Short mmCIF file of C-alpha atoms in Angstrom, two decimals:
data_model
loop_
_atom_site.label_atom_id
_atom_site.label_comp_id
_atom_site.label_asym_id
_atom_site.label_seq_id
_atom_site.Cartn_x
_atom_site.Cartn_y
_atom_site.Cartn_z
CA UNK B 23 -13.53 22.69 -5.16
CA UNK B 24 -15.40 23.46 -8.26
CA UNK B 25 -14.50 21.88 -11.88
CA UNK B 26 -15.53 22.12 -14.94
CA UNK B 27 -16.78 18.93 -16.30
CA UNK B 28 -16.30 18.55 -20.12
CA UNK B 29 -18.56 15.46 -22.16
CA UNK B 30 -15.82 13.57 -22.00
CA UNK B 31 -15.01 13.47 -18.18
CA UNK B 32 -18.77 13.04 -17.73
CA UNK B 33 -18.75 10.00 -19.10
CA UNK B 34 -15.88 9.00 -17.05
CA UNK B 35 -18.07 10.40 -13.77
CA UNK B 36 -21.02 7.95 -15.11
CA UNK B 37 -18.37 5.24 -14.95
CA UNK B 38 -17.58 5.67 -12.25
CA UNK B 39 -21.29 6.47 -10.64
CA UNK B 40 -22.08 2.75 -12.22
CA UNK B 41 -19.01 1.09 -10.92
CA UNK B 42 -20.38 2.34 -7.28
CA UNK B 43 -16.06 3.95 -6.85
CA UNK B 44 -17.88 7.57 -6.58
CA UNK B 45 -19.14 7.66 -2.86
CA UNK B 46 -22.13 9.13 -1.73
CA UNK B 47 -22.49 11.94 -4.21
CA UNK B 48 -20.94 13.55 -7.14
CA UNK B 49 -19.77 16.21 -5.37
CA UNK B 50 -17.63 13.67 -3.11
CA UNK B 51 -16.34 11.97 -7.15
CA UNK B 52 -15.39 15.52 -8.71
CA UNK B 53 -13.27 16.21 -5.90
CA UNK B 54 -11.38 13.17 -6.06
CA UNK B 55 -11.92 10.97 -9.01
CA UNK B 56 -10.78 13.19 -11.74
CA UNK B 57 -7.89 15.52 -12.61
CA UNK B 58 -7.92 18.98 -10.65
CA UNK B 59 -7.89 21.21 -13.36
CA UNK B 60 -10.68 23.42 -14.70
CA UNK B 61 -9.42 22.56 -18.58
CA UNK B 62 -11.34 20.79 -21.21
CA UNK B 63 -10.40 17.03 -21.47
CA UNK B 64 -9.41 17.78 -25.11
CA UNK B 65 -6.62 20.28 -24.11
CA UNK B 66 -5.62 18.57 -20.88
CA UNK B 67 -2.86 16.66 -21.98
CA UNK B 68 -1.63 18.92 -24.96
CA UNK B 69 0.99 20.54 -22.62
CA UNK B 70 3.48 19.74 -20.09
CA UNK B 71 1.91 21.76 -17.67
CA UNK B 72 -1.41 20.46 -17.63
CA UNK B 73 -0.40 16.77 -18.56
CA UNK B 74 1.54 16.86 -15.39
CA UNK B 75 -1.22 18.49 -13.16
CA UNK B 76 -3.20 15.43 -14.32
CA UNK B 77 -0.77 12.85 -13.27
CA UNK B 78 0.11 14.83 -10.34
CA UNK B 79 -3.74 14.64 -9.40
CA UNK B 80 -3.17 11.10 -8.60
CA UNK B 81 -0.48 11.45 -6.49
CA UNK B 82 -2.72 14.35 -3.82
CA UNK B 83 -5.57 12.12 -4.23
CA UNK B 84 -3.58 9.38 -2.42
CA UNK B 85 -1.36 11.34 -0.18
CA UNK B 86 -3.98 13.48 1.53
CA UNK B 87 -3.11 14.12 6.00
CA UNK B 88 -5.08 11.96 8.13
CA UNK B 89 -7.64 10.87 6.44
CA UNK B 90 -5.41 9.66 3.49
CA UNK B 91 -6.57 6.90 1.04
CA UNK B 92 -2.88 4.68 1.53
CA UNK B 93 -3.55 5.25 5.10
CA UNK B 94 -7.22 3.35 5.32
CA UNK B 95 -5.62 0.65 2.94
CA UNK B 96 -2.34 0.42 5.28
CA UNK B 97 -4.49 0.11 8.43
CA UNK B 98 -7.20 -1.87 7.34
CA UNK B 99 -4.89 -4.98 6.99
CA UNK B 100 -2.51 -4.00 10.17
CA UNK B 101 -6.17 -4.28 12.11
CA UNK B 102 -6.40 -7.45 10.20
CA UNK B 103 -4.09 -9.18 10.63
CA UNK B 104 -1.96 -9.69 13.80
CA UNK B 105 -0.34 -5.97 14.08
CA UNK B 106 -2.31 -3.47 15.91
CA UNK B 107 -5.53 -2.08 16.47
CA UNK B 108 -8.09 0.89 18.26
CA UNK B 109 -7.85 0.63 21.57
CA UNK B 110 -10.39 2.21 22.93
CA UNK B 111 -12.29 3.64 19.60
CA UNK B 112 -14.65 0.73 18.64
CA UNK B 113 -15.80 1.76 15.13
CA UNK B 114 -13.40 -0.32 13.38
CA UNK B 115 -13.40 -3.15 15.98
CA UNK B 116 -15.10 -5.68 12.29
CA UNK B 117 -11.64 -5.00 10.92
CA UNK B 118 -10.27 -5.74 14.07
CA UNK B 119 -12.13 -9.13 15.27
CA UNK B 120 -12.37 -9.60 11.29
CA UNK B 121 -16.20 -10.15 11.61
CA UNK B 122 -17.03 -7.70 8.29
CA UNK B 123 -20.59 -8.10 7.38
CA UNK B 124 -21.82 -9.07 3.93
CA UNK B 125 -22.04 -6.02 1.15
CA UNK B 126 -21.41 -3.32 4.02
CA UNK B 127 -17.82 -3.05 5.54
CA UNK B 128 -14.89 -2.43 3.27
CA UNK B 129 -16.99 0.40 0.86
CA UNK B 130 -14.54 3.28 1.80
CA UNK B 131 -11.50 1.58 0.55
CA UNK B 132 -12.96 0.11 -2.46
CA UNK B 133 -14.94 2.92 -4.11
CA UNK B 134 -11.71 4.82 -2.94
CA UNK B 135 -9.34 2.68 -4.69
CA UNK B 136 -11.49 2.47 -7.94
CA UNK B 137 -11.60 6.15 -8.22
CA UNK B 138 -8.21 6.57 -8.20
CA UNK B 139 -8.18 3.77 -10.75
CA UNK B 140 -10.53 5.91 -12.46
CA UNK B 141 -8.17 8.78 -12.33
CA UNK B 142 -5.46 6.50 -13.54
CA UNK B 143 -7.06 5.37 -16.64
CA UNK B 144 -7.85 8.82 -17.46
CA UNK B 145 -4.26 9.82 -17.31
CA UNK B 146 -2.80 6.75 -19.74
CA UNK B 147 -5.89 7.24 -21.98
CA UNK B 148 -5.22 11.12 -22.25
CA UNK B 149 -1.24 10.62 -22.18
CA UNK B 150 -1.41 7.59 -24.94
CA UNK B 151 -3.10 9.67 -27.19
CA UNK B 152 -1.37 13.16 -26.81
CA UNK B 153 0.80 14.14 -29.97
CA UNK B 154 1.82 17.47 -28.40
CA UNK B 155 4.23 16.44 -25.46
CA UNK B 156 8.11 15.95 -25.94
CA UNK B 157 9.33 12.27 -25.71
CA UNK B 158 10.42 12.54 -21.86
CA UNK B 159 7.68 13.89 -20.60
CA UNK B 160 5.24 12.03 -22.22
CA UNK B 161 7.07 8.77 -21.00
CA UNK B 162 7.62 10.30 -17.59
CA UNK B 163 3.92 10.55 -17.05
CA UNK B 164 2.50 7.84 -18.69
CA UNK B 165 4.95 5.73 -16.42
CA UNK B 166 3.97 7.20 -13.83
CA UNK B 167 0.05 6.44 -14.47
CA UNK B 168 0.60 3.08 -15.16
CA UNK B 169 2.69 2.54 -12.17
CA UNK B 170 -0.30 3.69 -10.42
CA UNK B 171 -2.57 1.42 -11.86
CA UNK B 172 -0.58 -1.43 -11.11
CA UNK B 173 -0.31 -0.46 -7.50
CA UNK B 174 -3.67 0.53 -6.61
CA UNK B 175 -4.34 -3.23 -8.58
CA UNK B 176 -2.31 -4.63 -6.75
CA UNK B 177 -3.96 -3.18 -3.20
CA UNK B 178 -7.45 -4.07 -4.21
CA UNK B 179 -6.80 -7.53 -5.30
CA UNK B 180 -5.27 -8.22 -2.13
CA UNK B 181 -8.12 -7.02 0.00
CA UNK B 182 -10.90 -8.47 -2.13
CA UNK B 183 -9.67 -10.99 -4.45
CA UNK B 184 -11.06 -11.60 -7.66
CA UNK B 185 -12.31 -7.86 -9.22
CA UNK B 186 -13.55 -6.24 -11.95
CA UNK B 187 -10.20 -5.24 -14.12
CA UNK B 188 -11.13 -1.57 -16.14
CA UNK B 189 -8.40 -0.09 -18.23
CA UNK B 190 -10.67 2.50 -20.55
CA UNK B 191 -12.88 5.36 -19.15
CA UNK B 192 -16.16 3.54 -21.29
CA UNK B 193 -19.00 3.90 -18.69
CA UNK B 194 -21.15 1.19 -20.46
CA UNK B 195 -18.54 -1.51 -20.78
CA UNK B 196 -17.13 -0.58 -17.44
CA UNK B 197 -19.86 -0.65 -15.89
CA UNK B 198 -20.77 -4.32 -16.12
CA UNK B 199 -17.77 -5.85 -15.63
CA UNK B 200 -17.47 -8.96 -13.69
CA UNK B 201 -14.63 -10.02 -11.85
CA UNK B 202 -12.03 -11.12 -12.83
CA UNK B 203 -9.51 -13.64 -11.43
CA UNK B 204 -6.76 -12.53 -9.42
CA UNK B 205 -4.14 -14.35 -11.55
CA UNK B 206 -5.32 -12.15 -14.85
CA UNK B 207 -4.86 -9.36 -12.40
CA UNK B 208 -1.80 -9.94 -11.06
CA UNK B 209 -0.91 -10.55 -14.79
CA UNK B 210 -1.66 -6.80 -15.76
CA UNK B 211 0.18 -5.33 -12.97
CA UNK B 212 2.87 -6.91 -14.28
CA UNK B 213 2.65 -5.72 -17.59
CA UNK B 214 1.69 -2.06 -16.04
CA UNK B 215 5.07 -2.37 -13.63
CA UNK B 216 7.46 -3.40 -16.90
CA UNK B 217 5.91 -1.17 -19.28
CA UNK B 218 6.34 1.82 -16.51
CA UNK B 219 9.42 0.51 -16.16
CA UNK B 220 10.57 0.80 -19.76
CA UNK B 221 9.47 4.82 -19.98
CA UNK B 222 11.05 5.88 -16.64
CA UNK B 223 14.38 6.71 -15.76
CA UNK B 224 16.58 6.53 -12.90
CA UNK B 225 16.15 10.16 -12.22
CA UNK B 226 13.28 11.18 -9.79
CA UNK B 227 11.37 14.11 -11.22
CA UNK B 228 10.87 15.75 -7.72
CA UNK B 229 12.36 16.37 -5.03
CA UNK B 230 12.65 14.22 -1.74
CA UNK B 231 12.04 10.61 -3.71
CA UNK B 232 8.22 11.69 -3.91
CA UNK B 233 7.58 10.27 -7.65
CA UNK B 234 7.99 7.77 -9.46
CA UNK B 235 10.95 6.52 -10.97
CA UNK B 236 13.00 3.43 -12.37
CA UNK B 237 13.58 2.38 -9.30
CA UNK B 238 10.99 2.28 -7.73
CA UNK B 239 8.91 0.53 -9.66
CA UNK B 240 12.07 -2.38 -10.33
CA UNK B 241 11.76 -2.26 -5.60
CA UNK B 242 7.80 -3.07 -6.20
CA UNK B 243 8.10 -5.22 -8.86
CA UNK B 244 10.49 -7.51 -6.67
CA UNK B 245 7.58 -7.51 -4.18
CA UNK B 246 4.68 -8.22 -6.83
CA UNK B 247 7.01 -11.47 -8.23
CA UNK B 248 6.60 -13.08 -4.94
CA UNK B 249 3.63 -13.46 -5.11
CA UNK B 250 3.49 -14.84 -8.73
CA UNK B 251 6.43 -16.85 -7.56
CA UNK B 252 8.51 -15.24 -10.01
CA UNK B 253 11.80 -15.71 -8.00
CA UNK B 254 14.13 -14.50 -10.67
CA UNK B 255 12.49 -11.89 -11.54
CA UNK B 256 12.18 -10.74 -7.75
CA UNK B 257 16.02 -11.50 -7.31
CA UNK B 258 16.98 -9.53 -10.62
CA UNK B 259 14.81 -6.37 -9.93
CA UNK B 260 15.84 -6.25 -6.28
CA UNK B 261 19.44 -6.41 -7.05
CA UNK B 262 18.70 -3.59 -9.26
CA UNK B 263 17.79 -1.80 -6.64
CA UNK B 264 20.30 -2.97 -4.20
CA UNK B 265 23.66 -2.21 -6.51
CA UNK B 266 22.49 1.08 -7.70
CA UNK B 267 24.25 3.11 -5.22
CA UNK B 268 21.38 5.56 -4.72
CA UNK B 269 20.16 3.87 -1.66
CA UNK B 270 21.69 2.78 1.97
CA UNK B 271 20.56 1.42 5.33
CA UNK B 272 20.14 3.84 7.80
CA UNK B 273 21.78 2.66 10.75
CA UNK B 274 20.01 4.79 13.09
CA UNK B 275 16.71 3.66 13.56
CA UNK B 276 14.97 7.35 14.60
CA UNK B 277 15.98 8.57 11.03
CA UNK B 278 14.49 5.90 8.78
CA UNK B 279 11.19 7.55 8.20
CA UNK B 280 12.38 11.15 7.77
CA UNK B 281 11.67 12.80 4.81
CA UNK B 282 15.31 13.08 3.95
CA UNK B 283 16.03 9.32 4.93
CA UNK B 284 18.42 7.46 2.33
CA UNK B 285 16.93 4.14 2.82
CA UNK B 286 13.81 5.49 1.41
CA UNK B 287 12.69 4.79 -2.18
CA UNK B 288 9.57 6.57 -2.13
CA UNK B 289 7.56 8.24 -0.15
CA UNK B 290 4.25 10.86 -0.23
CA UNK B 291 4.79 14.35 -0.23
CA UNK B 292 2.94 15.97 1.73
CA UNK B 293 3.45 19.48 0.73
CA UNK B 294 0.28 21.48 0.38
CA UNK B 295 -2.07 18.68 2.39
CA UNK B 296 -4.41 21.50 3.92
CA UNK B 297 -1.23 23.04 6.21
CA UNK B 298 -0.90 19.67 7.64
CA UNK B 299 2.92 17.88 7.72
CA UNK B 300 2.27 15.33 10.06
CA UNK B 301 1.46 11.81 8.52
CA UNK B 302 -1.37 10.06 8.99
CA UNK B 303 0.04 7.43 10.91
CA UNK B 304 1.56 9.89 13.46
CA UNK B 305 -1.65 12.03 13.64
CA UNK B 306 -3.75 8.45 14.18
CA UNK B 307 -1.19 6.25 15.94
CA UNK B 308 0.08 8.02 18.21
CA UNK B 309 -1.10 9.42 21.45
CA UNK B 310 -3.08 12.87 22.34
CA UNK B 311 -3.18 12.25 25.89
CA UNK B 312 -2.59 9.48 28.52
CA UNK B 313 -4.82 7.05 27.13
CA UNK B 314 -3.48 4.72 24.10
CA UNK B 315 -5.16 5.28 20.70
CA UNK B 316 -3.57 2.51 17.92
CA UNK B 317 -1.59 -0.37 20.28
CA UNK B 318 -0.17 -3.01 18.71
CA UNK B 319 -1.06 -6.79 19.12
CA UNK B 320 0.59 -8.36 22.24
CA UNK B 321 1.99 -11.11 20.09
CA UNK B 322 3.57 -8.53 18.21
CA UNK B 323 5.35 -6.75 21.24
CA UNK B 324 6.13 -9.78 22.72
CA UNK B 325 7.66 -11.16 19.61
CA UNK B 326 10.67 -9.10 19.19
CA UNK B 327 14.20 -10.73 20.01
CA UNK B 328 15.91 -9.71 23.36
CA UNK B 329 18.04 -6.45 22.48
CA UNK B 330 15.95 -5.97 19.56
CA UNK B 331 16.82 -2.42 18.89
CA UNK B 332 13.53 -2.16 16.98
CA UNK B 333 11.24 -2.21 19.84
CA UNK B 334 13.46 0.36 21.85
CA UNK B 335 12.95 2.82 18.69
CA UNK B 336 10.13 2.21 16.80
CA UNK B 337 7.91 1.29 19.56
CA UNK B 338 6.52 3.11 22.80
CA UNK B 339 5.42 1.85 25.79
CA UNK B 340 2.00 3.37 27.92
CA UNK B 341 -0.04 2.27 30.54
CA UNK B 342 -3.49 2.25 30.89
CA UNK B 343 -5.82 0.50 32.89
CA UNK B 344 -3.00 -1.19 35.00
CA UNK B 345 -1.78 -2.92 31.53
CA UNK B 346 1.31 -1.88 29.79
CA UNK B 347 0.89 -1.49 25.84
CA UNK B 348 3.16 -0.55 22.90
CA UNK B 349 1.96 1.70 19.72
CA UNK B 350 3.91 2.15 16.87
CA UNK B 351 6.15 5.13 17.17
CA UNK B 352 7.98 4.75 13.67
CA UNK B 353 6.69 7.88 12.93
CA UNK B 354 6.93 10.26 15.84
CA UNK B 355 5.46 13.62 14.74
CA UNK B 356 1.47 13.83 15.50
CA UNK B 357 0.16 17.22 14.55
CA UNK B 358 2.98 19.99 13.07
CA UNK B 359 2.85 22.20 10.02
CA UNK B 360 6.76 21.84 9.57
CA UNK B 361 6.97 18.04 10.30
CA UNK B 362 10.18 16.31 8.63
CA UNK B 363 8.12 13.21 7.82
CA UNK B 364 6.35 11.44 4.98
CA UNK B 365 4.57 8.08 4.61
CA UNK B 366 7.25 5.69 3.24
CA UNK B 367 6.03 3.39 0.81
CA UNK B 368 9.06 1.86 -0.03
CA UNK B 369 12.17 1.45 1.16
CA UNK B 370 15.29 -0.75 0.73
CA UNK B 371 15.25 -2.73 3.59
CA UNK B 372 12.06 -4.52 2.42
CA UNK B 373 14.35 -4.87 -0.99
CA UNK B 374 16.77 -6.92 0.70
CA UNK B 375 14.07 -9.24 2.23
CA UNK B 376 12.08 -9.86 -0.80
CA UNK B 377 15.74 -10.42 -2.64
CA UNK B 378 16.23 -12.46 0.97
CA UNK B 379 13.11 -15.03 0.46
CA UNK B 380 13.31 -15.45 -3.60
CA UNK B 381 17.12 -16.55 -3.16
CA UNK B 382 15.50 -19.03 -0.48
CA UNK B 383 13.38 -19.53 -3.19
CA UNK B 384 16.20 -20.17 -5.31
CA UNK B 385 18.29 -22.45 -3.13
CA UNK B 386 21.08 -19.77 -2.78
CA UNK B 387 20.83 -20.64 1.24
CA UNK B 388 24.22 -18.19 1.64
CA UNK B 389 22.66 -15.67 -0.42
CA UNK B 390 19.45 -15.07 1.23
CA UNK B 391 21.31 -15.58 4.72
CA UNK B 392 23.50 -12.61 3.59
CA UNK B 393 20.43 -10.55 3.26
CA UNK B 394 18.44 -11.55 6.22
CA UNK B 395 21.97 -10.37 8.12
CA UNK B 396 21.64 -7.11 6.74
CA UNK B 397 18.31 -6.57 8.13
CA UNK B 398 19.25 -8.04 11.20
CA UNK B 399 22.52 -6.33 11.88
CA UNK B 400 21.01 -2.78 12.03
CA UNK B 401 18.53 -3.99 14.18
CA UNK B 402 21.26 -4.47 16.50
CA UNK B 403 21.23 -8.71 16.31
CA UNK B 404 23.31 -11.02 15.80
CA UNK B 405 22.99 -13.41 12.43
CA UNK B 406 20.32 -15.67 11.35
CA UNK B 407 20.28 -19.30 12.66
CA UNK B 408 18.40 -20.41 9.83
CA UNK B 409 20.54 -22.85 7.61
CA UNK B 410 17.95 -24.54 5.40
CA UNK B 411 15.59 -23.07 2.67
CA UNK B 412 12.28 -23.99 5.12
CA UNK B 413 13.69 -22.55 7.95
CA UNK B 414 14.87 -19.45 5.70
CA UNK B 415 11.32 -19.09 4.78
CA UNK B 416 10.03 -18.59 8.16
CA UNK B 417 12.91 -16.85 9.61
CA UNK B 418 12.05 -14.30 6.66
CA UNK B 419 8.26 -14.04 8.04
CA UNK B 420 9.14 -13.71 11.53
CA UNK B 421 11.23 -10.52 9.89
CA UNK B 422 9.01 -8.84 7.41
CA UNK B 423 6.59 -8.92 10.80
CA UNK B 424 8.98 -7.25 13.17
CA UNK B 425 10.67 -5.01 10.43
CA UNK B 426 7.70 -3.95 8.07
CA UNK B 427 4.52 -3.70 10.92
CA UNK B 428 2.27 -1.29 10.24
CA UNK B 429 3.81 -0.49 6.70
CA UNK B 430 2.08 -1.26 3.71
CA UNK B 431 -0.77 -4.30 5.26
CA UNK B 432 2.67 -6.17 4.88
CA UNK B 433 1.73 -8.59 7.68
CA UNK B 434 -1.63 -9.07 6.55
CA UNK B 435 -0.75 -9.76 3.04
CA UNK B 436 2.16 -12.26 3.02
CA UNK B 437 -0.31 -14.21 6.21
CA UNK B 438 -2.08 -14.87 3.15
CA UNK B 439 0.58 -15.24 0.68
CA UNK B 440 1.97 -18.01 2.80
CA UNK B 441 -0.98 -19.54 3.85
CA UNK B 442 -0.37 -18.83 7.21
CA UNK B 443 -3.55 -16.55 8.31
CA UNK B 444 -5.84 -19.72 9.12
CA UNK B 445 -3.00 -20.69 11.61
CA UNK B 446 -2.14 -17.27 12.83
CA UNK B 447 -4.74 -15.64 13.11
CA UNK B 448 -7.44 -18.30 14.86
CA UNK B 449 -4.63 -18.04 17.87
CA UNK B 450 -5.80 -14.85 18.66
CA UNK B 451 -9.58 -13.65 17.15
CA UNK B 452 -11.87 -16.21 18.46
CA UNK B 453 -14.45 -15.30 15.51
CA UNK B 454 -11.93 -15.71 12.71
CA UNK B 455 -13.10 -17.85 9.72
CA UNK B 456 -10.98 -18.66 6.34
CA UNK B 457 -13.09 -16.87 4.18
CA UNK B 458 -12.73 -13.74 5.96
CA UNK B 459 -8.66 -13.36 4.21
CA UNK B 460 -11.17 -11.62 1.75
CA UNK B 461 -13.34 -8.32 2.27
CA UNK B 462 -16.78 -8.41 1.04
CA UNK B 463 -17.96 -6.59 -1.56
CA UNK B 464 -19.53 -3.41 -1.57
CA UNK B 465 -23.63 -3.83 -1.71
CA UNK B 466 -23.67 -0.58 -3.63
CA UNK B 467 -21.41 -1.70 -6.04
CA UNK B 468 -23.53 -4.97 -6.52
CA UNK B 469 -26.63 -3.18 -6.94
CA UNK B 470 -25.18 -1.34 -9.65
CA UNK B 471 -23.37 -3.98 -11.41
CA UNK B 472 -25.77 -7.16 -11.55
CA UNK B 473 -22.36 -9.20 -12.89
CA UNK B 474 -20.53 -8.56 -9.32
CA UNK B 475 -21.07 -11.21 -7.24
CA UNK B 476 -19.91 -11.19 -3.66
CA UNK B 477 -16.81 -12.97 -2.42
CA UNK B 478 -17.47 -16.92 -0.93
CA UNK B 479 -18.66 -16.90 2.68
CA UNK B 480 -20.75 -13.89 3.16
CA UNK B 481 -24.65 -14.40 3.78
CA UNK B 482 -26.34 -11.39 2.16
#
């Protein structure tokens, strides 16, 4: 796709050049680092039309079919930690045996994630400084962007740690940032989420819970509070969510990740991917022939409860080799052009278990039982056992595993959270090492920036 680049997005493409988020070429950065419109930058947010086709830039930039940017960042940290893996395709077996190599692995999904940074800055600078947009739709879209910011944030701190924090579009100052710590990070996304939160309304602006609204950045926000062990704030924002009314359980387990699925809070259109409906996790997880392709961890399939009605539905069994394995099968659609199913990226059964573990949090024992039960009770089990606010806590990460796998790195980021990886994970990758809960840093990106360091751990 060709664009026309005004000054002012070509400084923005130099920023992004020097913060090594453009890939291997500029072509690669003008198709996905910066609005797709063929308008000058002074003009693009003077309307509602083009204003939103900026904002809604960010939104295909993610989304994408198979070779979607959530998608890397989803599997990445289900190969990672203790959820599934490639059975039989080896190029991602580093992510798998978590042996990444200093300055190499891990490029894709951080010069990925930065440019859609890049693209998110662009939109709040443009939006913050447009005087020709009504009220609602300037605070529609600027809530948006910043939710967007704070979630792509919130991704790359999680897979790298400390990193370079850029709010502006200045390619100099940018450019030679140094990292920063995850705390002041963490910080910001916070202040992104509430400020988002403050311009949106309840309504969703689309159809089929595909953008952002009120709610779903109050359903993230209870996730981001634990971990800044913000309990309250976790508790408050998920029962936001929770008593709304706009949102229900779906009791039958083969209709929670259809596009039209209640439970969901939002999810990525994928209307006008290249013809393609099926998600990326169907198209890659699942199947083409009688050999596996994505198979979950043994200690994963083996870990369900007896009559866990999880397992029966949203996982498959094949054989190959004489050994039985399970793949995910939460989404069941591989390749279609009419598929009925989106990537969920939230939904409100991961609300009641982050409202669940800050009311452990919290002491409210009955409370958090009460929400562990819902979970539980679809799932066809009986109620927790746990009694106490320890073994709460662990009851709740037995449940986030068997409820949330391959959604969102879940798994791999609350191993982490907890401080449980170390003790997982050593069970069952004979090469794991601490340091390795963090990616390395790109080498390109270090080149460029002489202030970016690499994380602790990796020889160079």
């Amino acid at each position: 796709m060709k664009l026309q680049i005004s000054s002012l997005k070509y400084r923005f493409l130099i920023a992004a050049l020097v913060l090594g988020i453009a890939g291997s070429s500029c072509k690669k950065f003008i198709e996905t680092g910066i609005p797709p419109t063929n308008i000058d930058a002074s003009t693009a947010f003077s309307d509602s039309a083009t204003a939103t086709s900026s904002v809604l830039g960010i939104y295909s930039a993610i989304a994408g079919s198979s070779s979607s940017a959530m998608y890397y960042a989803i599997t990445f940290g289900a190969m990672s930690a203790d959820e599934g893996y490639f059975l039989l395709n080896t190029s991602y077996d580093n992510f798998k045996n978590n042996t990444l190599a200093a300055g190499n692995d891990g490029n894709t999904m951080w010069s990925a994630i930065y440019a859609r940074i890049g693209r998110a800055n662009y939109a709040i600078e443009g939006l913050t400084a447009a005087n020709g947009l009504t009220t609602s739709v300037k605070n529609q879209l600027l809530g948006e962007a910043k939710f967007w910011r704070a979630w792509l944030y919130f991704y790359l701190s999680q897979y790298f740690g400390d990193v370079p924090l850029t709010l502006t579009t200045k390619a100099l100052e940018e450019g030679l940032t140094p990292k920063t710590a995850i705390a002041a990070v963490r910080t910001q996304i916070v202040k992104d989420l509430v400020e988002a939160k403050a311009l949106l309304t309840d309504k969703y602006p689309s159809t089929e819970r595909a953008r952002i609204n009120k709610k779903v950045v109050s359903a993230f926000l209870s996730k981001v509070y634990l971990y800044t062990g913000n309990w309250a704030g976790a508790e408050t924002e998920a029962t936001e969510v929770i008593n709304s009314g706009t949102y229900s359980i779906v009791t039958n387990l083969d209709n929670v990740f259809l596009n039209t699925s209640n439970e969901t809070i939002w999810q990525l259109s994928l209307v006008n991917t290249s013809g393609v409906a099926a998600t990326s996790f169907g198209a890659q997880y699942l199947p083409a022939s009688t050999s596996p392709a994505f198979v979950l961890y043994d200690t994963l399939a083996n870990t369900f409860e007896a009559n866990d009605l999880r397992k029966a539905s949203w996982a498959k069994s094949i054989v190959y080799d004489n050994k039985t394995f399970y793949y995910p099968y939460k989404y069941k659609v591989r390749v279609t052009t009419t598929g009925n199913e989106y990537p969920v990226m939230l939904r409100l059964a991961e609300v009641y278990l982050n409202r669940a573990e800050a009311r452990a949090n919290l002491d409210n024992v009955s409370g958090a039982q009460a929400d562990l039960n819902v979970v539980r009770g679809r799932a066809g089990l009986g109620e927790t056992s746990a009694e106490t606010k320890v073994t709460l806590l662990a009851a709740l990460l037995h449940e986030r595993w068997v409820e949330l796998f391959t959604e969102t790195a879940d798994r791999w980021f609350n191993l982490k959270r907890t401080d449980k990886a170390t003790e997982v994970l050593s069970l069952i990758k004979p090469q794991w090492k601490a340091f390795q809960q963090l990616y390395p840093i790109p080498m390109q990106s270090m080149n460029s920036n002489p202030n970016l360091k690499d994380n602790d751990g990796y020889i160079k």
